[in-house]
PDB file of C-alpha atoms in Angstrom:
ATOM      1  CA  MET A   1       4.368  15.164 -91.587  1.00 43.00           C
ATOM      2  CA  ARG A   2       1.459  12.889 -92.498  1.00 42.00           C
ATOM      3  CA  PHE A   3       0.149  10.037 -90.346  1.00 40.00           C
ATOM      4  CA  THR A   4      -1.620   7.023 -91.759  1.00 43.00           C
ATOM      5  CA  PRO A   5      -4.449   5.567 -89.693  1.00 47.00           C
ATOM      6  CA  LEU A   6      -2.150   2.714 -88.644  1.00 45.00           C
ATOM      7  CA  SER A   7       0.750   4.950 -87.636  1.00 47.00           C
ATOM      8  CA  HIS A   8      -1.641   7.317 -85.876  1.00 47.00           C
ATOM      9  CA  GLY A   9      -3.000   4.495 -83.773  1.00 48.00           C
ATOM     10  CA  ARG A  10       0.458   3.281 -82.914  1.00 50.00           C
ATOM     11  CA  THR A  11       1.524   6.810 -82.009  1.00 52.00           C
ATOM     12  CA  ILE A  12      -1.410   7.289 -79.638  1.00 49.00           C
ATOM     13  CA  ALA A  13      -0.784   3.926 -78.032  1.00 51.00           C
ATOM     14  CA  PHE A  14       2.904   4.727 -77.656  1.00 47.00           C
ATOM     15  CA  MET A  15       2.154   8.083 -76.029  1.00 47.00           C
ATOM     16  CA  GLN A  16      -0.310   6.494 -73.631  1.00 49.00           C
ATOM     17  CA  LYS A  17       2.247   3.865 -72.689  1.00 49.00           C
ATOM     18  CA  LYS A  18       4.885   6.522 -72.019  1.00 49.00           C
ATOM     19  CA  ALA A  19       2.399   8.517 -69.952  1.00 47.00           C
ATOM     20  CA  VAL A  20       1.691   5.470 -67.837  1.00 48.00           C
ATOM     21  CA  GLN A  21       5.428   4.954 -67.343  1.00 52.00           C
ATOM     22  CA  VAL A  22       6.044   8.574 -66.257  1.00 48.00           C
ATOM     23  CA  HIS A  23       2.943   8.925 -64.122  1.00 56.00           C
ATOM     24  CA  PRO A  24       4.159   7.069 -60.973  1.00 61.00           C
ATOM     25  CA  ALA A  25       7.260   9.272 -60.687  1.00 57.00           C
ATOM     26  CA  PHE A  26       5.220  12.419 -61.238  1.00 58.00           C
ATOM     27  CA  ALA A  27       2.693  11.312 -58.638  1.00 59.00           C
ATOM     28  CA  ALA A  28       5.471  10.536 -56.162  1.00 59.00           C
ATOM     29  CA  THR A  29       6.925  14.017 -56.656  1.00 65.00           C
ATOM     30  CA  ARG A  30       3.541  15.608 -56.094  1.00 63.00           C
ATOM     31  CA  ARG A  31       2.977  13.527 -52.972  1.00 66.00           C
ATOM     32  CA  GLN A  32       6.374  14.547 -51.594  1.00 61.00           C
ATOM     33  CA  SER A  33       5.716  18.210 -52.361  1.00 65.00           C
ATOM     34  CA  LYS A  34       2.317  18.028 -50.680  1.00 71.00           C
ATOM     35  CA  ARG A  35       3.861  16.198 -47.712  1.00 70.00           C
ATOM     36  CA  GLU A  36       6.489  18.932 -47.252  1.00 73.00           C
ATOM     37  CA  SER A  37       3.911  21.689 -47.629  1.00 75.00           C
ATOM     38  CA  THR A  38       1.735  20.036 -44.992  1.00 82.00           C
ATOM     39  CA  GLY A  39       4.757  19.651 -42.723  1.00 79.00           C
ATOM     40  CA  GLN A  40       5.585  23.347 -43.018  1.00 83.00           C
ATOM     41  CA  TRP A  41       2.056  24.411 -42.103  1.00 86.00           C
ATOM     42  CA  LEU A  42       1.989  21.976 -39.170  1.00 86.00           C
ATOM     43  CA  LEU A  43       5.238  23.405 -37.794  1.00 85.00           C
ATOM     44  CA  ILE A  44       4.036  26.968 -38.319  1.00 86.00           C
ATOM     45  CA  ALA A  45       0.779  26.179 -36.526  1.00 89.00           C
ATOM     46  CA  GLY A  46       2.670  24.559 -33.653  1.00 88.00           C
ATOM     47  CA  GLY A  47       5.055  27.514 -33.396  1.00 88.00           C
ATOM     48  CA  VAL A  48       2.224  30.054 -33.418  1.00 91.00           C
ATOM     49  CA  LEU A  49       0.403  28.083 -30.738  1.00 93.00           C
ATOM     50  CA  LEU A  50       3.491  27.909 -28.512  1.00 92.00           C
ATOM     51  CA  GLY A  51       3.982  31.643 -28.969  1.00 92.00           C
ATOM     52  CA  THR A  52       0.791  32.255 -26.986  1.00 95.00           C
ATOM     53  CA  ILE A  53       1.984  30.384 -23.869  1.00 96.00           C
ATOM     54  CA  GLY A  54       2.831  33.608 -22.073  1.00 95.00           C
ATOM     55  CA  VAL A  55      -0.747  34.879 -22.215  1.00 96.00           C
ATOM     56  CA  PHE A  56      -2.053  31.695 -20.580  1.00 97.00           C
ATOM     57  CA  VAL A  57       0.629  31.898 -17.876  1.00 96.00           C
ATOM     58  CA  GLU A  58      -0.115  35.529 -17.078  1.00 95.00           C
ATOM     59  CA  GLU A  59      -3.911  35.211 -17.176  1.00 96.00           C
ATOM     60  CA  ALA A  60      -3.966  32.124 -14.927  1.00 95.00           C
ATOM     61  CA  HIS A  61      -2.510  34.233 -12.065  1.00 95.00           C
ATOM     62  CA  GLN A  62      -1.049  31.222 -10.274  1.00 96.00           C
ATOM     63  CA  HIS A  63       2.222  30.473  -8.536  1.00 96.00           C
ATOM     64  CA  PRO A  64       4.730  29.229 -11.148  1.00 96.00           C
ATOM     65  CA  LEU A  65       4.907  25.773  -9.555  1.00 97.00           C
ATOM     66  CA  VAL A  66       1.107  25.474  -9.579  1.00 97.00           C
ATOM     67  CA  THR A  67       1.108  26.458 -13.243  1.00 97.00           C
ATOM     68  CA  VAL A  68       3.753  23.836 -14.043  1.00 97.00           C
ATOM     69  CA  LEU A  69       1.893  21.124 -12.130  1.00 97.00           C
ATOM     70  CA  PHE A  70      -1.342  21.577 -14.032  1.00 97.00           C
ATOM     71  CA  ARG A  71       0.402  21.994 -17.357  1.00 96.00           C
ATOM     72  CA  CYS A  72       1.978  18.604 -16.679  1.00 97.00           C
ATOM     73  CA  ALA A  73      -1.306  17.046 -15.521  1.00 97.00           C
ATOM     74  CA  PHE A  74      -3.450  18.245 -18.410  1.00 97.00           C
ATOM     75  CA  GLY A  75      -0.565  17.740 -20.824  1.00 96.00           C
ATOM     76  CA  ALA A  76      -0.101  14.101 -19.789  1.00 96.00           C
ATOM     77  CA  LEU A  77      -3.802  13.421 -20.364  1.00 96.00           C
ATOM     78  CA  ALA A  78      -3.769  15.167 -23.753  1.00 95.00           C
ATOM     79  CA  LEU A  79      -0.645  13.331 -24.916  1.00 94.00           C
ATOM     80  CA  LEU A  80      -2.071  10.011 -23.748  1.00 95.00           C
ATOM     81  CA  ALA A  81      -5.283  10.677 -25.696  1.00 94.00           C
ATOM     82  CA  TRP A  82      -3.230  11.515 -28.783  1.00 92.00           C
ATOM     83  CA  GLY A  83      -1.151   8.374 -28.356  1.00 92.00           C
ATOM     84  CA  LEU A  84      -4.276   6.228 -28.084  1.00 94.00           C
ATOM     85  CA  ALA A  85      -5.777   7.866 -31.175  1.00 92.00           C
ATOM     86  CA  THR A  86      -2.630   7.330 -33.240  1.00 90.00           C
ATOM     87  CA  GLY A  87      -1.650   3.930 -31.870  1.00 91.00           C
ATOM     88  CA  ARG A  88       1.625   5.123 -30.358  1.00 90.00           C
ATOM     89  CA  THR A  89       1.106   4.128 -26.723  1.00 91.00           C
ATOM     90  CA  ASN A  90       3.438   1.150 -27.184  1.00 92.00           C
ATOM     91  CA  GLU A  91       6.272   3.719 -27.313  1.00 89.00           C
ATOM     92  CA  LEU A  92       5.663   4.575 -23.651  1.00 91.00           C
ATOM     93  CA  ARG A  93       7.374   1.406 -22.414  1.00 89.00           C
ATOM     94  CA  LEU A  94      10.804   2.233 -21.041  1.00 86.00           C
ATOM     95  CA  ARG A  95      13.703  -0.149 -21.419  1.00 81.00           C
ATOM     96  CA  GLY A  96      17.239  -0.121 -20.061  1.00 78.00           C
ATOM     97  CA  LYS A  97      18.539   3.307 -19.190  1.00 81.00           C
ATOM     98  CA  SER A  98      15.527   4.980 -20.820  1.00 85.00           C
ATOM     99  CA  GLY A  99      13.888   5.152 -17.387  1.00 87.00           C
ATOM    100  CA  TRP A 100      16.760   7.146 -15.934  1.00 90.00           C
ATOM    101  CA  ILE A 101      16.810   9.464 -18.943  1.00 90.00           C
ATOM    102  CA  ALA A 102      13.050  10.044 -18.611  1.00 90.00           C
ATOM    103  CA  CYS A 103      13.359  10.812 -14.885  1.00 92.00           C
ATOM    104  CA  ALA A 104      16.317  13.158 -15.310  1.00 93.00           C
ATOM    105  CA  THR A 105      14.829  15.054 -18.246  1.00 92.00           C
ATOM    106  CA  GLY A 106      11.447  15.185 -16.486  1.00 93.00           C
ATOM    107  CA  CYS A 107      12.952  16.886 -13.432  1.00 95.00           C
ATOM    108  CA  LEU A 108      14.924  19.280 -15.629  1.00 95.00           C
ATOM    109  CA  MET A 109      11.819  20.160 -17.644  1.00 94.00           C
ATOM    110  CA  VAL A 110       9.888  20.891 -14.442  1.00 95.00           C
ATOM    111  CA  LEU A 111      12.665  23.253 -13.341  1.00 96.00           C
ATOM    112  CA  ASN A 112      12.876  24.744 -16.833  1.00 95.00           C
ATOM    113  CA  TRP A 113       9.136  25.497 -16.989  1.00 96.00           C
ATOM    114  CA  ALA A 114       9.074  26.841 -13.418  1.00 96.00           C
ATOM    115  CA  LEU A 115      11.910  29.281 -14.116  1.00 97.00           C
ATOM    116  CA  PHE A 116      10.426  30.329 -17.458  1.00 96.00           C
ATOM    117  CA  PHE A 117       6.938  30.897 -16.023  1.00 96.00           C
ATOM    118  CA  ALA A 118       8.379  32.828 -13.067  1.00 96.00           C
ATOM    119  CA  ALA A 119      10.407  35.032 -15.435  1.00 95.00           C
ATOM    120  CA  ILE A 120       7.493  36.032 -17.696  1.00 94.00           C
ATOM    121  CA  PRO A 121       5.766  38.509 -15.324  1.00 92.00           C
ATOM    122  CA  ARG A 122       9.153  39.986 -14.421  1.00 91.00           C
ATOM    123  CA  ILE A 123      10.607  40.674 -17.881  1.00 91.00           C
ATOM    124  CA  SER A 124       7.655  40.279 -20.307  1.00 91.00           C
ATOM    125  CA  ILE A 125       6.611  37.446 -22.596  1.00 93.00           C
ATOM    126  CA  ALA A 126       8.721  38.661 -25.527  1.00 91.00           C
ATOM    127  CA  VAL A 127      12.021  39.079 -23.704  1.00 91.00           C
ATOM    128  CA  ALA A 128      11.595  35.858 -21.708  1.00 93.00           C
ATOM    129  CA  THR A 129      10.885  33.810 -24.822  1.00 92.00           C
ATOM    130  CA  ILE A 130      13.784  35.253 -26.810  1.00 91.00           C
ATOM    131  CA  VAL A 131      16.287  34.880 -23.960  1.00 90.00           C
ATOM    132  CA  PHE A 132      15.103  31.301 -23.456  1.00 91.00           C
ATOM    133  CA  HIS A 133      15.938  30.490 -27.085  1.00 88.00           C
ATOM    134  CA  ILE A 134      19.665  31.001 -26.475  1.00 87.00           C
ATOM    135  CA  GLN A 135      19.826  27.320 -25.425  1.00 85.00           C
ATOM    136  CA  PRO A 136      21.546  26.097 -28.675  1.00 83.00           C
ATOM    137  CA  VAL A 137      24.559  28.180 -27.631  1.00 86.00           C
ATOM    138  CA  TRP A 138      24.833  26.262 -24.343  1.00 89.00           C
ATOM    139  CA  ILE A 139      24.808  22.995 -26.310  1.00 84.00           C
ATOM    140  CA  ILE A 140      27.649  24.228 -28.537  1.00 84.00           C
ATOM    141  CA  LEU A 141      29.681  25.376 -25.523  1.00 85.00           C
ATOM    142  CA  PHE A 142      29.048  22.131 -23.639  1.00 86.00           C
ATOM    143  CA  GLY A 143      30.148  20.076 -26.623  1.00 80.00           C
ATOM    144  CA  ALA A 144      33.314  22.122 -27.062  1.00 80.00           C
ATOM    145  CA  LEU A 145      34.365  22.531 -23.428  1.00 80.00           C
ATOM    146  CA  VAL A 146      33.191  19.261 -21.864  1.00 79.00           C
ATOM    147  CA  LEU A 147      32.967  16.710 -24.672  1.00 74.00           C
ATOM    148  CA  ARG A 148      35.880  18.230 -26.615  1.00 78.00           C
ATOM    149  CA  GLU A 149      33.857  18.223 -29.814  1.00 78.00           C
ATOM    150  CA  ALA A 150      35.223  20.076 -32.812  1.00 79.00           C
ATOM    151  CA  VAL A 151      33.611  23.472 -33.352  1.00 76.00           C
ATOM    152  CA  SER A 152      34.202  25.286 -36.618  1.00 81.00           C
ATOM    153  CA  PRO A 153      35.307  28.941 -36.697  1.00 84.00           C
ATOM    154  CA  ARG A 154      31.931  29.757 -38.248  1.00 84.00           C
ATOM    155  CA  GLN A 155      30.137  28.207 -35.253  1.00 82.00           C
ATOM    156  CA  TRP A 156      32.341  30.076 -32.790  1.00 86.00           C
ATOM    157  CA  ALA A 157      31.607  33.339 -34.593  1.00 88.00           C
ATOM    158  CA  ALA A 158      27.875  32.552 -34.590  1.00 85.00           C
ATOM    159  CA  THR A 159      28.010  31.713 -30.872  1.00 86.00           C
ATOM    160  CA  LEU A 160      29.675  35.023 -30.061  1.00 89.00           C
ATOM    161  CA  ALA A 161      27.144  36.870 -32.230  1.00 89.00           C
ATOM    162  CA  ALA A 162      24.244  35.095 -30.508  1.00 86.00           C
ATOM    163  CA  LEU A 163      25.550  36.118 -27.076  1.00 88.00           C
ATOM    164  CA  CYS A 164      25.930  39.721 -28.262  1.00 90.00           C
ATOM    165  CA  GLY A 165      22.390  39.600 -29.625  1.00 87.00           C
ATOM    166  CA  LEU A 166      21.197  38.207 -26.309  1.00 88.00           C
ATOM    167  CA  ALA A 167      22.823  41.106 -24.436  1.00 86.00           C
ATOM    168  CA  LEU A 168      21.079  43.629 -26.698  1.00 87.00           C
ATOM    169  CA  THR A 169      17.724  41.840 -26.439  1.00 87.00           C
ATOM    170  CA  THR A 170      17.655  42.057 -22.635  1.00 83.00           C
ATOM    171  CA  GLY A 171      17.086  45.817 -22.909  1.00 78.00           C
ATOM    172  CA  LEU A 172      19.874  46.573 -20.453  1.00 75.00           C
ATOM    173  CA  PHE A 173      21.717  48.493 -23.160  1.00 70.00           C
ATOM    174  CA  GLY A 174      18.713  50.332 -24.541  1.00 60.00           C
ATOM    175  CA  ASN A 175      16.214  52.549 -22.784  1.00 57.00           C
ATOM    176  CA  MET A 176      17.158  52.095 -19.144  1.00 50.00           C
ATOM    177  CA  ALA A 177      14.056  53.980 -18.013  1.00 47.00           C
ATOM    178  CA  SER A 178      11.805  51.289 -19.461  1.00 52.00           C
ATOM    179  CA  VAL A 179      13.865  48.599 -17.751  1.00 53.00           C
ATOM    180  CA  ALA A 180      13.723  50.439 -14.443  1.00 50.00           C
ATOM    181  CA  SER A 181       9.935  50.594 -14.689  1.00 51.00           C
ATOM    182  CA  TRP A 182       9.825  46.812 -14.288  1.00 55.00           C
ATOM    183  CA  GLY A 183      11.441  47.067 -10.863  1.00 60.00           C
ATOM    184  CA  SER A 184      14.291  45.183  -9.221  1.00 67.00           C
ATOM    185  CA  GLY A 185      12.863  41.860 -10.351  1.00 84.00           C
ATOM    186  CA  TYR A 186      13.951  42.466 -13.951  1.00 87.00           C
ATOM    187  CA  ALA A 187      17.505  41.217 -13.448  1.00 86.00           C
ATOM    188  CA  LEU A 188      16.185  38.248 -11.463  1.00 91.00           C
ATOM    189  CA  GLY A 189      13.797  37.423 -14.308  1.00 92.00           C
ATOM    190  CA  LEU A 190      16.662  37.451 -16.800  1.00 92.00           C
ATOM    191  CA  LEU A 191      18.688  35.104 -14.613  1.00 93.00           C
ATOM    192  CA  MET A 192      15.677  32.797 -14.249  1.00 95.00           C
ATOM    193  CA  CYS A 193      15.247  32.648 -18.000  1.00 93.00           C
ATOM    194  CA  LEU A 194      18.925  31.927 -18.559  1.00 94.00           C
ATOM    195  CA  GLY A 195      18.705  29.179 -15.946  1.00 95.00           C
ATOM    196  CA  GLY A 196      15.672  27.735 -17.718  1.00 94.00           C
ATOM    197  CA  SER A 197      17.491  27.732 -21.039  1.00 93.00           C
ATOM    198  CA  LEU A 198      20.403  25.877 -19.424  1.00 94.00           C
ATOM    199  CA  CYS A 199      17.981  23.254 -18.102  1.00 94.00           C
ATOM    200  CA  TYR A 200      16.438  22.820 -21.534  1.00 90.00           C
ATOM    201  CA  ALA A 201      19.888  22.490 -23.111  1.00 89.00           C
ATOM    202  CA  ALA A 202      20.639  19.722 -20.604  1.00 90.00           C
ATOM    203  CA  VAL A 203      17.374  17.998 -21.560  1.00 89.00           C
ATOM    204  CA  THR A 204      18.392  18.086 -25.223  1.00 84.00           C
ATOM    205  CA  ILE A 205      21.834  16.681 -24.475  1.00 86.00           C
ATOM    206  CA  LEU A 206      20.461  13.866 -22.297  1.00 86.00           C
ATOM    207  CA  ALA A 207      17.737  13.013 -24.817  1.00 83.00           C
ATOM    208  CA  ASN A 208      20.359  12.642 -27.548  1.00 79.00           C
ATOM    209  CA  THR A 209      22.228  10.037 -25.495  1.00 79.00           C
ATOM    210  CA  GLU A 210      19.285   7.618 -25.578  1.00 73.00           C
ATOM    211  CA  LYS A 211      17.868   6.857 -29.016  1.00 73.00           C
ATOM    212  CA  ALA A 212      15.564   4.073 -27.802  1.00 77.00           C
ATOM    213  CA  ILE A 213      12.997   6.509 -26.393  1.00 84.00           C
ATOM    214  CA  THR A 214      10.945   8.539 -28.877  1.00 85.00           C
ATOM    215  CA  SER A 215      10.158  12.255 -28.632  1.00 85.00           C
ATOM    216  CA  TYR A 216       6.516  11.446 -27.918  1.00 89.00           C
ATOM    217  CA  ALA A 217       7.366   9.042 -25.091  1.00 90.00           C
ATOM    218  CA  LEU A 218       9.861  11.492 -23.619  1.00 90.00           C
ATOM    219  CA  ALA A 219       7.296  14.320 -23.615  1.00 91.00           C
ATOM    220  CA  TRP A 220       4.655  12.129 -21.942  1.00 94.00           C
ATOM    221  CA  TRP A 221       7.020  10.830 -19.264  1.00 94.00           C
ATOM    222  CA  GLN A 222       8.251  14.347 -18.548  1.00 93.00           C
ATOM    223  CA  CYS A 223       4.669  15.440 -17.891  1.00 95.00           C
ATOM    224  CA  LEU A 224       3.947  12.406 -15.709  1.00 96.00           C
ATOM    225  CA  ILE A 225       7.113  12.923 -13.678  1.00 96.00           C
ATOM    226  CA  GLY A 226       6.163  16.578 -13.278  1.00 96.00           C
ATOM    227  CA  VAL A 227       2.829  15.536 -11.761  1.00 97.00           C
ATOM    228  CA  VAL A 228       4.555  13.185  -9.310  1.00 96.00           C
ATOM    229  CA  VAL A 229       7.299  15.632  -8.321  1.00 96.00           C
ATOM    230  CA  LEU A 230       4.902  18.580  -7.848  1.00 97.00           C
ATOM    231  CA  ALA A 231       1.914  16.779  -6.304  1.00 97.00           C
ATOM    232  CA  TRP A 232       2.525  18.614  -3.014  1.00 97.00           C
ATOM    233  CA  VAL A 233       2.410  22.101  -4.560  1.00 97.00           C
ATOM    234  CA  PRO A 234      -1.355  22.912  -4.307  1.00 96.00           C
ATOM    235  CA  PHE A 235      -1.349  22.034  -0.612  1.00 96.00           C
ATOM    236  CA  VAL A 236       1.325  24.678  -0.006  1.00 96.00           C
ATOM    237  CA  PHE A 237       0.529  27.400  -2.531  1.00 96.00           C
ATOM    238  CA  GLY A 238      -3.190  26.788  -2.914  1.00 95.00           C
ATOM    239  CA  TRP A 239      -5.515  25.416  -5.579  1.00 96.00           C
ATOM    240  CA  PRO A 240      -6.842  27.524  -8.456  1.00 95.00           C
ATOM    241  CA  ASP A 241      -9.950  29.209  -7.041  1.00 92.00           C
ATOM    242  CA  SER A 242     -11.849  30.258 -10.183  1.00 95.00           C
ATOM    243  CA  ALA A 243     -13.191  28.722 -13.373  1.00 96.00           C
ATOM    244  CA  PRO A 244     -11.133  31.057 -15.614  1.00 96.00           C
ATOM    245  CA  ALA A 245      -7.934  30.025 -13.824  1.00 96.00           C
ATOM    246  CA  TRP A 246      -8.737  26.342 -14.406  1.00 97.00           C
ATOM    247  CA  ALA A 247      -9.506  27.096 -18.054  1.00 97.00           C
ATOM    248  CA  TRP A 248      -6.170  28.860 -18.623  1.00 97.00           C
ATOM    249  CA  LEU A 249      -4.275  26.026 -16.924  1.00 97.00           C
ATOM    250  CA  ALA A 250      -6.157  23.398 -18.918  1.00 97.00           C
ATOM    251  CA  GLY A 251      -5.258  25.304 -22.068  1.00 96.00           C
ATOM    252  CA  LEU A 252      -1.578  25.152 -21.152  1.00 96.00           C
ATOM    253  CA  GLY A 253      -1.777  21.383 -20.934  1.00 95.00           C
ATOM    254  CA  VAL A 254      -4.208  20.532 -23.724  1.00 95.00           C
ATOM    255  CA  LEU A 255      -3.215  23.196 -26.266  1.00 94.00           C
ATOM    256  CA  HIS A 256       0.424  24.020 -25.530  1.00 93.00           C
ATOM    257  CA  THR A 257       1.512  20.516 -24.594  1.00 91.00           C
ATOM    258  CA  GLY A 258      -0.872  18.038 -26.202  1.00 90.00           C
ATOM    259  CA  LEU A 259      -1.944  19.783 -29.418  1.00 91.00           C
ATOM    260  CA  ALA A 260       1.259  21.778 -29.982  1.00 89.00           C
ATOM    261  CA  TYR A 261       3.496  18.745 -29.535  1.00 85.00           C
ATOM    262  CA  ALA A 262       1.280  16.679 -31.828  1.00 84.00           C
ATOM    263  CA  LEU A 263       1.544  19.376 -34.516  1.00 86.00           C
ATOM    264  CA  LEU A 264       5.308  19.656 -34.119  1.00 82.00           C
ATOM    265  CA  PHE A 265       5.887  15.892 -34.149  1.00 78.00           C
ATOM    266  CA  ALA A 266       3.757  15.495 -37.270  1.00 78.00           C
ATOM    267  CA  GLY A 267       5.434  18.436 -39.005  1.00 79.00           C
ATOM    268  CA  MET A 268       8.998  17.354 -38.242  1.00 74.00           C
ATOM    269  CA  ALA A 269       8.304  13.898 -39.643  1.00 72.00           C
ATOM    270  CA  ARG A 270       7.533  15.475 -43.030  1.00 75.00           C
ATOM    271  CA  LEU A 271      10.447  17.902 -43.369  1.00 70.00           C
ATOM    272  CA  ALA A 272      14.206  17.944 -43.812  1.00 65.00           C
ATOM    273  CA  LEU A 273      16.251  19.166 -40.835  1.00 58.00           C
ATOM    274  CA  GLY A 274      17.259  22.437 -42.521  1.00 57.00           C
ATOM    275  CA  ARG A 275      13.655  23.576 -42.891  1.00 63.00           C
ATOM    276  CA  ILE A 276      12.830  22.508 -39.342  1.00 66.00           C
ATOM    277  CA  ALA A 277      15.607  24.750 -37.993  1.00 63.00           C
ATOM    278  CA  VAL A 278      14.266  27.806 -39.816  1.00 61.00           C
ATOM    279  CA  LEU A 279      10.603  27.238 -38.920  1.00 64.00           C
ATOM    280  CA  GLN A 280      11.393  26.942 -35.211  1.00 72.00           C
ATOM    281  CA  PHE A 281      11.813  30.725 -35.116  1.00 80.00           C
ATOM    282  CA  VAL A 282       8.046  31.055 -35.594  1.00 85.00           C
ATOM    283  CA  TYR A 283       7.634  30.504 -31.827  1.00 89.00           C
ATOM    284  CA  PRO A 284       9.679  33.495 -30.539  1.00 89.00           C
ATOM    285  CA  LEU A 285       8.430  35.746 -33.337  1.00 88.00           C
ATOM    286  CA  THR A 286       4.832  34.966 -32.381  1.00 91.00           C
ATOM    287  CA  ALA A 287       5.615  35.629 -28.714  1.00 92.00           C
ATOM    288  CA  VAL A 288       6.944  39.103 -29.582  1.00 90.00           C
ATOM    289  CA  LEU A 289       3.826  39.934 -31.611  1.00 91.00           C
ATOM    290  CA  VAL A 290       1.465  38.515 -28.972  1.00 93.00           C
ATOM    291  CA  ASP A 291       3.113  40.499 -26.176  1.00 92.00           C
ATOM    292  CA  TRP A 292       2.768  43.650 -28.271  1.00 92.00           C
ATOM    293  CA  GLY A 293      -0.792  42.974 -29.423  1.00 93.00           C
ATOM    294  CA  VAL A 294      -2.244  41.788 -26.096  1.00 93.00           C
ATOM    295  CA  TYR A 295      -0.318  43.785 -23.492  1.00 92.00           C
ATOM    296  CA  GLY A 296       1.096  46.654 -25.552  1.00 90.00           C
ATOM    297  CA  ARG A 297       4.672  45.767 -24.586  1.00 89.00           C
ATOM    298  CA  ARG A 298       6.933  46.381 -27.551  1.00 86.00           C
ATOM    299  CA  LEU A 299      10.670  45.962 -27.997  1.00 86.00           C
ATOM    300  CA  ASN A 300      12.779  49.061 -28.635  1.00 86.00           C
ATOM    301  CA  GLY A 301      15.146  49.471 -31.568  1.00 86.00           C
ATOM    302  CA  VAL A 302      18.184  48.096 -29.744  1.00 87.00           C
ATOM    303  CA  GLN A 303      16.247  45.012 -28.633  1.00 86.00           C
ATOM    304  CA  LEU A 304      14.929  44.387 -32.146  1.00 89.00           C
ATOM    305  CA  ALA A 305      18.491  44.583 -33.460  1.00 89.00           C
ATOM    306  CA  GLY A 306      19.489  42.032 -30.834  1.00 87.00           C
ATOM    307  CA  VAL A 307      16.634  39.744 -31.876  1.00 88.00           C
ATOM    308  CA  ALA A 308      17.738  39.924 -35.521  1.00 89.00           C
ATOM    309  CA  LEU A 309      21.354  39.198 -34.574  1.00 89.00           C
ATOM    310  CA  MET A 310      20.326  36.256 -32.389  1.00 87.00           C
ATOM    311  CA  ALA A 311      18.078  34.815 -35.088  1.00 85.00           C
ATOM    312  CA  ALA A 312      20.816  34.968 -37.733  1.00 86.00           C
ATOM    313  CA  ALA A 313      23.394  33.478 -35.378  1.00 85.00           C
ATOM    314  CA  LEU A 314      21.159  30.651 -34.123  1.00 81.00           C
ATOM    315  CA  TRP A 315      20.130  29.801 -37.677  1.00 81.00           C
ATOM    316  CA  THR A 316      23.830  29.454 -38.511  1.00 78.00           C
ATOM    317  CA  ILE A 317      24.451  27.278 -35.463  1.00 74.00           C
ATOM    318  CA  LYS A 318      21.518  24.979 -36.202  1.00 68.00           C
ATOM    319  CA  GLN A 319      22.299  24.444 -39.855  1.00 60.00           C
ATOM    320  CA  PRO A 320      25.252  21.992 -39.623  1.00 47.00           C
ATOM    321  CA  LYS A 321      23.719  19.659 -37.073  1.00 48.00           C
ATOM    322  CA  GLN A 322      20.158  19.822 -35.777  1.00 40.00           C
ATOM    323  CA  ASN A 323      19.519  18.929 -32.161  1.00 39.00           C
ATOM    324  CA  ALA A 324      16.336  17.371 -30.865  1.00 39.00           C
ATOM    325  CA  ALA A 325      13.791  20.016 -30.057  1.00 40.00           C
ATOM    326  CA  GLY A 326      10.801  20.338 -27.877  1.00 46.00           C
ATOM    327  CA  GLY A 327       8.673  23.188 -26.854  1.00 53.00           C
ATOM    328  CA  GLY A 328       8.835  25.970 -24.365  1.00 64.00           C
TER     329      GLY A 328
END
């Protein structure tokens, strides 16, 4: 095919015009893809960071309530700084029943963290973190038994599988000698972790009843309420008496509350709910690897099978309807 100078010019102009017309849509697609990619990395970073909580708890060598108090104190300061930097402090104003929700969830989070931190030295970072993540099952059971919500056969099957996986993960059905080496506190640690997961499930349920308060505001108020409720603790159990202890506690508040929550909030805002549900398993996986790498505590074959069963079941449960999430 031959082009005359006139037709050639018109053809080039036409192609340029079409390119201009297509370009905005192409740019929008690229922006969305980049936004989702950034969101994934933010959630992964937040999950990896949360997976190191156990090391900070163990290395601080403090009473669990002292650890919770200073996580709340440093966390409240870090979240406030983040809110000021991002212009979100206006969200901290509570209206209507938001105040009661903030108080109730704050007290439950204090109890949740105290039980979780007390369980870690008794049953290990890995087992405590995995057992704690059974909380979506409590939400399903609460909805079915108390609120009379419809639960599909697939969800019931996933719930049963998650509970079976939980039983295997505890180690009680694996190498009993390794469990016995932890002492009589092992069973108590498991019960503490289950209690903590129940508290966190209650926080999720209460938070979902009040849409006027944002996740950021709820996290900040929970930390502030923790400081108020536990202000008496150092006078009974003692203040941290070394610079390293203060550093580990500050890390719990600044890194695992302020920075981790900021990463998770930013990541969730960029992703669809399905991807959020999958990426939340980065936290327990990191905890397992950290416990192995730092303290040499590894899960046996039966426990690993339980972890895999729990992960598959919880992924199934979270797919139909994603609940609000926070951090450990």
